[in-house]
Amino acid sequence: MHRTLDVPDLAATEAFGRRLGELLFPGAVVALVGPLGAGKTHLVRAVAEGLGVKNPAAVTSPTFVLIQEYPARLPVYHFDAYRLSGPREFAELGADEYFAGDGVCLVEWADKVEVTLPAEHLRITITVVDESRRRFNLAALGARYEAVVRNMGRGSGPGADAPSGGSRPEPPEGAGSA
Ligand SMILES: Nc1ncnc2c1ncn2[C@@H]1O[C@H](COP(=O)(O)OP(=O)(O)O)[C@@H](O)[C@H]1O
Ligand SMILES: [Mg+2]
């Protein structure tokens, strides 16, 4: 299941991230793809906030430590593959064990470690449209992630309806698209 969102500004990224954090489940894996400055780290911070991290300001790019962990409703594991030589090094860090655990894994530069990711995950590809505007391409791989994406625009919470501009409604379940 794919969905494209028009994200007009940083506040919309933050609202989206907080809502996503509310919806994620134990063992969830979120792959973030996009160039430097796309907003991957800001998005992770908002997701962590949605998961109830006490001090979201402490969520920064883990470029130099590769993995950061934050306690929250579910433990948050924040990876940055930017400086990794490749999937093998990522695997040697124990990525599999994190993915198989009960926390939420968020992976910046996920395209660099593609083959180590579990088959089922949520992929968010960020395109920079202009200084503040982004496009999020969401690919929900697996039924649990499809449910999350379907619920992104629903329910309560500040991010429930934002960002809404530009999102395409999904056909009802079973309508035929894989
Ligand atoms: N809509 C937006 N979403 C996310 N970041 C944005 C947005 N608009 C502007 N920005 C800016 O872009 C930069 C994104 O930085 P960061 O999250 O560290 O990117 P990345 O981790 O992808 O390299 C920040 O300076 C942020 O203020
Ligand atoms: Mg970053």
PDB file of C-alpha atoms and ligand atoms in Angstrom:
ATOM      1  CA  MET A   1       0.000   0.000   0.000  1.00  0.00           C
ATOM      2  CA  HIS A   2       1.359   3.373  -1.016  1.00  0.00           C
ATOM      3  CA  ARG A   3       0.319   6.831  -0.061  1.00  0.00           C
ATOM      4  CA  THR A   4       1.715  10.241  -0.883  1.00  0.00           C
ATOM      5  CA  LEU A   5       1.439  13.166   1.507  1.00  0.00           C
ATOM      6  CA  ASP A   6       2.085  16.794   0.841  1.00  0.00           C
ATOM      7  CA  VAL A   7       3.813  18.205   3.929  1.00  0.00           C
ATOM      8  CA  PRO A   8       3.836  21.995   3.751  1.00  0.00           C
ATOM      9  CA  ASP A   9       6.100  22.808   6.686  1.00  0.00           C
ATOM     10  CA  LEU A  10       8.014  21.600   9.726  1.00  0.00           C
ATOM     11  CA  ALA A  11       4.901  21.797  11.918  1.00  0.00           C
ATOM     12  CA  ALA A  12       3.163  19.372   9.560  1.00  0.00           C
ATOM     13  CA  THR A  13       6.119  16.990   9.732  1.00  0.00           C
ATOM     14  CA  GLU A  14       5.931  17.168  13.515  1.00  0.00           C
ATOM     15  CA  ALA A  15       2.181  16.550  13.610  1.00  0.00           C
ATOM     16  CA  PHE A  16       2.584  13.592  11.260  1.00  0.00           C
ATOM     17  CA  GLY A  17       5.413  12.147  13.358  1.00  0.00           C
ATOM     18  CA  ARG A  18       3.553  12.487  16.656  1.00  0.00           C
ATOM     19  CA  ARG A  19       0.493  10.783  15.198  1.00  0.00           C
ATOM     20  CA  LEU A  20       2.650   8.006  13.775  1.00  0.00           C
ATOM     21  CA  GLY A  21       4.261   7.525  17.186  1.00  0.00           C
ATOM     22  CA  GLU A  22       0.836   7.056  18.737  1.00  0.00           C
ATOM     23  CA  LEU A  23       0.023   4.302  16.270  1.00  0.00           C
ATOM     24  CA  LEU A  24       3.240   2.277  16.250  1.00  0.00           C
ATOM     25  CA  PHE A  25       3.328  -1.124  17.917  1.00  0.00           C
ATOM     26  CA  PRO A  26       5.959  -3.351  19.586  1.00  0.00           C
ATOM     27  CA  GLY A  27       8.466  -4.537  17.017  1.00  0.00           C
ATOM     28  CA  ALA A  28       7.612  -1.839  14.472  1.00  0.00           C
ATOM     29  CA  VAL A  29      10.343  -0.897  12.008  1.00  0.00           C
ATOM     30  CA  VAL A  30      10.292   2.426  10.182  1.00  0.00           C
ATOM     31  CA  ALA A  31      12.761   2.977   7.346  1.00  0.00           C
ATOM     32  CA  LEU A  32      13.552   6.585   6.490  1.00  0.00           C
ATOM     33  CA  VAL A  33      14.964   7.493   3.121  1.00  0.00           C
ATOM     34  CA  GLY A  34      15.846  10.930   1.841  1.00  0.00           C
ATOM     35  CA  PRO A  35      18.791  13.274   1.353  1.00  0.00           C
ATOM     36  CA  LEU A  36      20.685  15.199   4.007  1.00  0.00           C
ATOM     37  CA  GLY A  37      18.374  17.874   5.400  1.00  0.00           C
ATOM     38  CA  ALA A  38      15.214  16.107   4.259  1.00  0.00           C
ATOM     39  CA  GLY A  39      13.871  15.998   7.811  1.00  0.00           C
ATOM     40  CA  LYS A  40      14.530  12.407   8.859  1.00  0.00           C
ATOM     41  CA  THR A  41      15.852  13.334  12.298  1.00  0.00           C
ATOM     42  CA  HIS A  42      13.068  15.868  12.917  1.00  0.00           C
ATOM     43  CA  LEU A  43      10.570  13.184  11.994  1.00  0.00           C
ATOM     44  CA  VAL A  44      12.171  10.674  14.375  1.00  0.00           C
ATOM     45  CA  ARG A  45      12.004  13.250  17.173  1.00  0.00           C
ATOM     46  CA  ALA A  46       8.279  13.749  16.584  1.00  0.00           C
ATOM     47  CA  VAL A  47       7.650  10.000  16.465  1.00  0.00           C
ATOM     48  CA  ALA A  48       9.520   9.665  19.751  1.00  0.00           C
ATOM     49  CA  GLU A  49       7.331  12.409  21.180  1.00  0.00           C
ATOM     50  CA  GLY A  50       4.236  10.543  20.028  1.00  0.00           C
ATOM     51  CA  LEU A  51       5.589   7.471  21.779  1.00  0.00           C
ATOM     52  CA  GLY A  52       5.902   9.479  24.984  1.00  0.00           C
ATOM     53  CA  VAL A  53       9.646  10.110  25.159  1.00  0.00           C
ATOM     54  CA  LYS A  54      10.212  12.408  28.146  1.00  0.00           C
ATOM     55  CA  ASN A  55      12.760  14.684  26.542  1.00  0.00           C
ATOM     56  CA  PRO A  56      12.288  14.822  22.773  1.00  0.00           C
ATOM     57  CA  ALA A  57      14.937  17.539  22.501  1.00  0.00           C
ATOM     58  CA  ALA A  58      17.497  14.842  23.301  1.00  0.00           C
ATOM     59  CA  VAL A  59      16.619  13.106  20.046  1.00  0.00           C
ATOM     60  CA  THR A  60      19.380  14.148  17.687  1.00  0.00           C
ATOM     61  CA  SER A  61      21.076  12.535  14.766  1.00  0.00           C
ATOM     62  CA  PRO A  62      22.928   9.462  16.001  1.00  0.00           C
ATOM     63  CA  THR A  63      25.430   9.789  13.175  1.00  0.00           C
ATOM     64  CA  PHE A  64      28.389   9.281  15.458  1.00  0.00           C
ATOM     65  CA  VAL A  65      27.011   6.610  17.731  1.00  0.00           C
ATOM     66  CA  LEU A  66      24.962   4.751  15.104  1.00  0.00           C
ATOM     67  CA  ILE A  67      22.318   3.700  17.619  1.00  0.00           C
ATOM     68  CA  GLN A  68      20.533   5.739  20.250  1.00  0.00           C
ATOM     69  CA  GLU A  69      17.943   4.401  22.618  1.00  0.00           C
ATOM     70  CA  TYR A  70      15.206   6.394  24.318  1.00  0.00           C
ATOM     71  CA  PRO A  71      12.798   5.040  26.921  1.00  0.00           C
ATOM     72  CA  ALA A  72       9.128   5.633  26.073  1.00  0.00           C
ATOM     73  CA  ARG A  73       5.792   3.804  25.904  1.00  0.00           C
ATOM     74  CA  LEU A  74       7.802   1.418  23.756  1.00  0.00           C
ATOM     75  CA  PRO A  75      11.597   1.670  23.735  1.00  0.00           C
ATOM     76  CA  VAL A  76      12.742   3.735  20.769  1.00  0.00           C
ATOM     77  CA  TYR A  77      15.840   2.618  18.851  1.00  0.00           C
ATOM     78  CA  HIS A  78      17.160   5.280  16.526  1.00  0.00           C
ATOM     79  CA  PHE A  79      19.710   4.208  13.930  1.00  0.00           C
ATOM     80  CA  ASP A  80      21.634   6.215  11.388  1.00  0.00           C
ATOM     81  CA  ALA A  81      23.252   4.195   8.633  1.00  0.00           C
ATOM     82  CA  TYR A  82      24.920   7.211   7.006  1.00  0.00           C
ATOM     83  CA  ARG A  83      28.433   6.353   8.120  1.00  0.00           C
ATOM     84  CA  LEU A  84      28.125   2.607   7.912  1.00  0.00           C
ATOM     85  CA  SER A  85      30.131   0.840   5.264  1.00  0.00           C
ATOM     86  CA  GLY A  86      27.053  -1.173   4.392  1.00  0.00           C
ATOM     87  CA  PRO A  87      24.565  -3.833   5.435  1.00  0.00           C
ATOM     88  CA  ARG A  88      27.200  -6.159   6.854  1.00  0.00           C
ATOM     89  CA  GLU A  89      28.374  -3.599   9.391  1.00  0.00           C
ATOM     90  CA  PHE A  90      24.755  -2.889  10.291  1.00  0.00           C
ATOM     91  CA  ALA A  91      24.124  -6.590  10.853  1.00  0.00           C
ATOM     92  CA  GLU A  92      27.241  -6.803  13.014  1.00  0.00           C
ATOM     93  CA  LEU A  93      25.793  -4.098  15.251  1.00  0.00           C
ATOM     94  CA  GLY A  94      23.002  -6.530  16.041  1.00  0.00           C
ATOM     95  CA  ALA A  95      20.329  -4.863  13.926  1.00  0.00           C
ATOM     96  CA  ASP A  96      18.388  -8.132  13.676  1.00  0.00           C
ATOM     97  CA  GLU A  97      18.008  -8.353  17.419  1.00  0.00           C
ATOM     98  CA  TYR A  98      16.629  -4.836  17.618  1.00  0.00           C
ATOM     99  CA  PHE A  99      14.212  -5.545  14.770  1.00  0.00           C
ATOM    100  CA  ALA A 100      13.044  -8.729  16.497  1.00  0.00           C
ATOM    101  CA  GLY A 101      12.580  -6.963  19.845  1.00  0.00           C
ATOM    102  CA  ASP A 102       9.600  -5.185  21.343  1.00  0.00           C
ATOM    103  CA  GLY A 103      10.741  -1.649  20.730  1.00  0.00           C
ATOM    104  CA  VAL A 104      10.235   0.659  17.781  1.00  0.00           C
ATOM    105  CA  CYS A 105      13.150   0.899  15.353  1.00  0.00           C
ATOM    106  CA  LEU A 106      13.639   4.004  13.230  1.00  0.00           C
ATOM    107  CA  VAL A 107      16.390   3.815  10.643  1.00  0.00           C
ATOM    108  CA  GLU A 108      17.777   6.888   8.905  1.00  0.00           C
ATOM    109  CA  TRP A 109      19.470   6.227   5.546  1.00  0.00           C
ATOM    110  CA  ALA A 110      17.660   2.907   5.417  1.00  0.00           C
ATOM    111  CA  ASP A 111      18.427   2.562   1.708  1.00  0.00           C
ATOM    112  CA  LYS A 112      22.067   1.928   2.678  1.00  0.00           C
ATOM    113  CA  VAL A 113      21.120  -1.167   4.659  1.00  0.00           C
ATOM    114  CA  GLU A 114      18.128  -2.280   2.648  1.00  0.00           C
ATOM    115  CA  VAL A 115      18.839  -6.006   2.717  1.00  0.00           C
ATOM    116  CA  THR A 116      19.006  -6.158   6.516  1.00  0.00           C
ATOM    117  CA  LEU A 117      15.517  -4.731   6.991  1.00  0.00           C
ATOM    118  CA  PRO A 118      12.698  -7.118   7.831  1.00  0.00           C
ATOM    119  CA  ALA A 119      10.348  -7.795   4.913  1.00  0.00           C
ATOM    120  CA  GLU A 120       7.540  -6.064   6.769  1.00  0.00           C
ATOM    121  CA  HIS A 121       8.148  -2.429   7.629  1.00  0.00           C
ATOM    122  CA  LEU A 122       6.995   1.093   6.982  1.00  0.00           C
ATOM    123  CA  ARG A 123       9.111   2.982   4.499  1.00  0.00           C
ATOM    124  CA  ILE A 124       8.941   6.757   4.391  1.00  0.00           C
ATOM    125  CA  THR A 125      10.725   8.354   1.473  1.00  0.00           C
ATOM    126  CA  ILE A 126      11.094  12.105   1.878  1.00  0.00           C
ATOM    127  CA  THR A 127      11.493  14.408  -1.089  1.00  0.00           C
ATOM    128  CA  VAL A 128      12.506  18.031  -0.589  1.00  0.00           C
ATOM    129  CA  VAL A 129      10.106  20.197  -2.579  1.00  0.00           C
ATOM    130  CA  ASP A 130      11.332  23.546  -1.327  1.00  0.00           C
ATOM    131  CA  GLU A 131      12.797  25.066   1.837  1.00  0.00           C
ATOM    132  CA  SER A 132       9.881  24.047   4.030  1.00  0.00           C
ATOM    133  CA  ARG A 133       7.770  21.750   1.885  1.00  0.00           C
ATOM    134  CA  ARG A 134       8.317  18.005   1.744  1.00  0.00           C
ATOM    135  CA  ARG A 135       6.647  15.086   0.038  1.00  0.00           C
ATOM    136  CA  PHE A 136       6.320  11.866   2.018  1.00  0.00           C
ATOM    137  CA  ASN A 137       5.908   8.660   0.097  1.00  0.00           C
ATOM    138  CA  LEU A 138       4.638   6.018   2.484  1.00  0.00           C
ATOM    139  CA  ALA A 139       5.017   2.361   1.588  1.00  0.00           C
ATOM    140  CA  ALA A 140       3.323   0.037   4.071  1.00  0.00           C
ATOM    141  CA  LEU A 141       4.830  -3.429   3.711  1.00  0.00           C
ATOM    142  CA  GLY A 142       2.651  -5.841   5.656  1.00  0.00           C
ATOM    143  CA  ALA A 143      -0.869  -5.727   7.073  1.00  0.00           C
ATOM    144  CA  ARG A 144       0.143  -4.145  10.397  1.00  0.00           C
ATOM    145  CA  TYR A 145       1.761  -1.228   8.613  1.00  0.00           C
ATOM    146  CA  GLU A 146      -1.152  -0.878   6.239  1.00  0.00           C
ATOM    147  CA  ALA A 147      -3.389  -0.504   9.281  1.00  0.00           C
ATOM    148  CA  VAL A 148      -1.114   2.212  10.668  1.00  0.00           C
ATOM    149  CA  VAL A 149      -1.139   4.157   7.412  1.00  0.00           C
ATOM    150  CA  ARG A 150      -4.895   3.754   7.105  1.00  0.00           C
ATOM    151  CA  ASN A 151      -5.298   5.127  10.613  1.00  0.00           C
ATOM    152  CA  MET A 152      -2.940   8.059  10.113  1.00  0.00           C
ATOM    153  CA  GLY A 153      -5.709  10.322   8.938  1.00  0.00           C
ATOM    154  CA  ARG A 154      -8.194   9.235  11.572  1.00  0.00           C
ATOM    155  CA  GLY A 155      -8.819   9.322  15.275  1.00  0.00           C
ATOM    156  CA  SER A 156      -8.000  12.001  17.777  1.00  0.00           C
ATOM    157  CA  GLY A 157      -4.821  13.835  18.529  1.00  0.00           C
ATOM    158  CA  PRO A 158      -3.262  16.938  17.094  1.00  0.00           C
ATOM    159  CA  GLY A 159      -1.791  15.152  14.118  1.00  0.00           C
ATOM    160  CA  ALA A 160      -4.906  13.249  13.184  1.00  0.00           C
ATOM    161  CA  ASP A 161      -5.773  15.413  10.232  1.00  0.00           C
ATOM    162  CA  ALA A 162      -2.443  16.916   9.409  1.00  0.00           C
ATOM    163  CA  PRO A 163      -0.920  16.856   6.950  1.00  0.00           C
ATOM    164  CA  SER A 164      -3.969  16.183   4.867  1.00  0.00           C
ATOM    165  CA  GLY A 165      -3.485  18.255   1.758  1.00  0.00           C
ATOM    166  CA  GLY A 166      -2.469  16.126  -1.151  1.00  0.00           C
ATOM    167  CA  SER A 167      -3.130  12.773   0.427  1.00  0.00           C
ATOM    168  CA  ARG A 168      -4.942  10.343  -1.751  1.00  0.00           C
ATOM    169  CA  PRO A 169      -7.693   8.327  -0.126  1.00  0.00           C
ATOM    170  CA  GLU A 170      -7.114   4.609  -0.085  1.00  0.00           C
ATOM    171  CA  PRO A 171      -9.687   2.278  -1.580  1.00  0.00           C
ATOM    172  CA  PRO A 172     -11.578   0.202   0.975  1.00  0.00           C
ATOM    173  CA  GLU A 173      -9.953  -2.984   2.218  1.00  0.00           C
ATOM    174  CA  GLY A 174     -10.151  -5.784  -0.300  1.00  0.00           C
ATOM    175  CA  ALA A 175     -10.711  -3.400  -3.185  1.00  0.00           C
ATOM    176  CA  GLY A 176      -7.939  -5.104  -5.059  1.00  0.00           C
ATOM    177  CA  SER A 177      -4.734  -3.125  -4.634  1.00  0.00           C
ATOM    178  CA  ALA A 178      -1.950  -5.110  -3.039  1.00  0.00           C
TER     179      ALA A 178
HETATM  180  N1  LIG B   1       8.666  20.206   6.458  1.00  0.00           N
HETATM  181  C1  LIG B   1       9.857  19.993   7.058  1.00  0.00           C
HETATM  182  N2  LIG B   1      10.079  18.805   7.673  1.00  0.00           N
HETATM  183  C2  LIG B   1      11.263  18.555   8.271  1.00  0.00           C
HETATM  184  N3  LIG B   1      12.295  19.420   8.321  1.00  0.00           N
HETATM  185  C3  LIG B   1      12.130  20.619   7.726  1.00  0.00           C
HETATM  186  C4  LIG B   1      10.902  20.952   7.075  1.00  0.00           C
HETATM  187  N4  LIG B   1      11.031  22.191   6.570  1.00  0.00           N
HETATM  188  C5  LIG B   1      12.248  22.627   6.886  1.00  0.00           C
HETATM  189  N5  LIG B   1      12.926  21.691   7.588  1.00  0.00           N
HETATM  190  C6  LIG B   1      14.322  21.845   8.047  1.00  0.00           C
HETATM  191  O1  LIG B   1      15.105  20.875   7.370  1.00  0.00           O
HETATM  192  C7  LIG B   1      16.121  20.382   8.244  1.00  0.00           C
HETATM  193  C8  LIG B   1      15.943  18.891   8.435  1.00  0.00           C
HETATM  194  O2  LIG B   1      17.017  18.422   9.222  1.00  0.00           O
HETATM  195  P1  LIG B   1      17.118  16.928   9.711  1.00  0.00           P
HETATM  196  O3  LIG B   1      15.839  16.509  10.349  1.00  0.00           O
HETATM  197  O4  LIG B   1      18.358  16.844  10.535  1.00  0.00           O
HETATM  198  O5  LIG B   1      17.316  16.176   8.315  1.00  0.00           O
HETATM  199  P2  LIG B   1      17.971  14.754   8.007  1.00  0.00           P
HETATM  200  O6  LIG B   1      17.971  13.954   9.289  1.00  0.00           O
HETATM  201  O7  LIG B   1      17.085  14.172   6.951  1.00  0.00           O
HETATM  202  O8  LIG B   1      19.347  15.038   7.492  1.00  0.00           O
HETATM  203  C9  LIG B   1      15.982  21.129   9.552  1.00  0.00           C
HETATM  204  O9  LIG B   1      16.844  22.242   9.509  1.00  0.00           O
HETATM  205  C10 LIG B   1      14.518  21.583   9.523  1.00  0.00           C
HETATM  206  O10 LIG B   1      14.286  22.756  10.272  1.00  0.00           O
HETATM  207 MG    MG B   2      19.504  12.895  10.302  1.00  0.00          MG
END
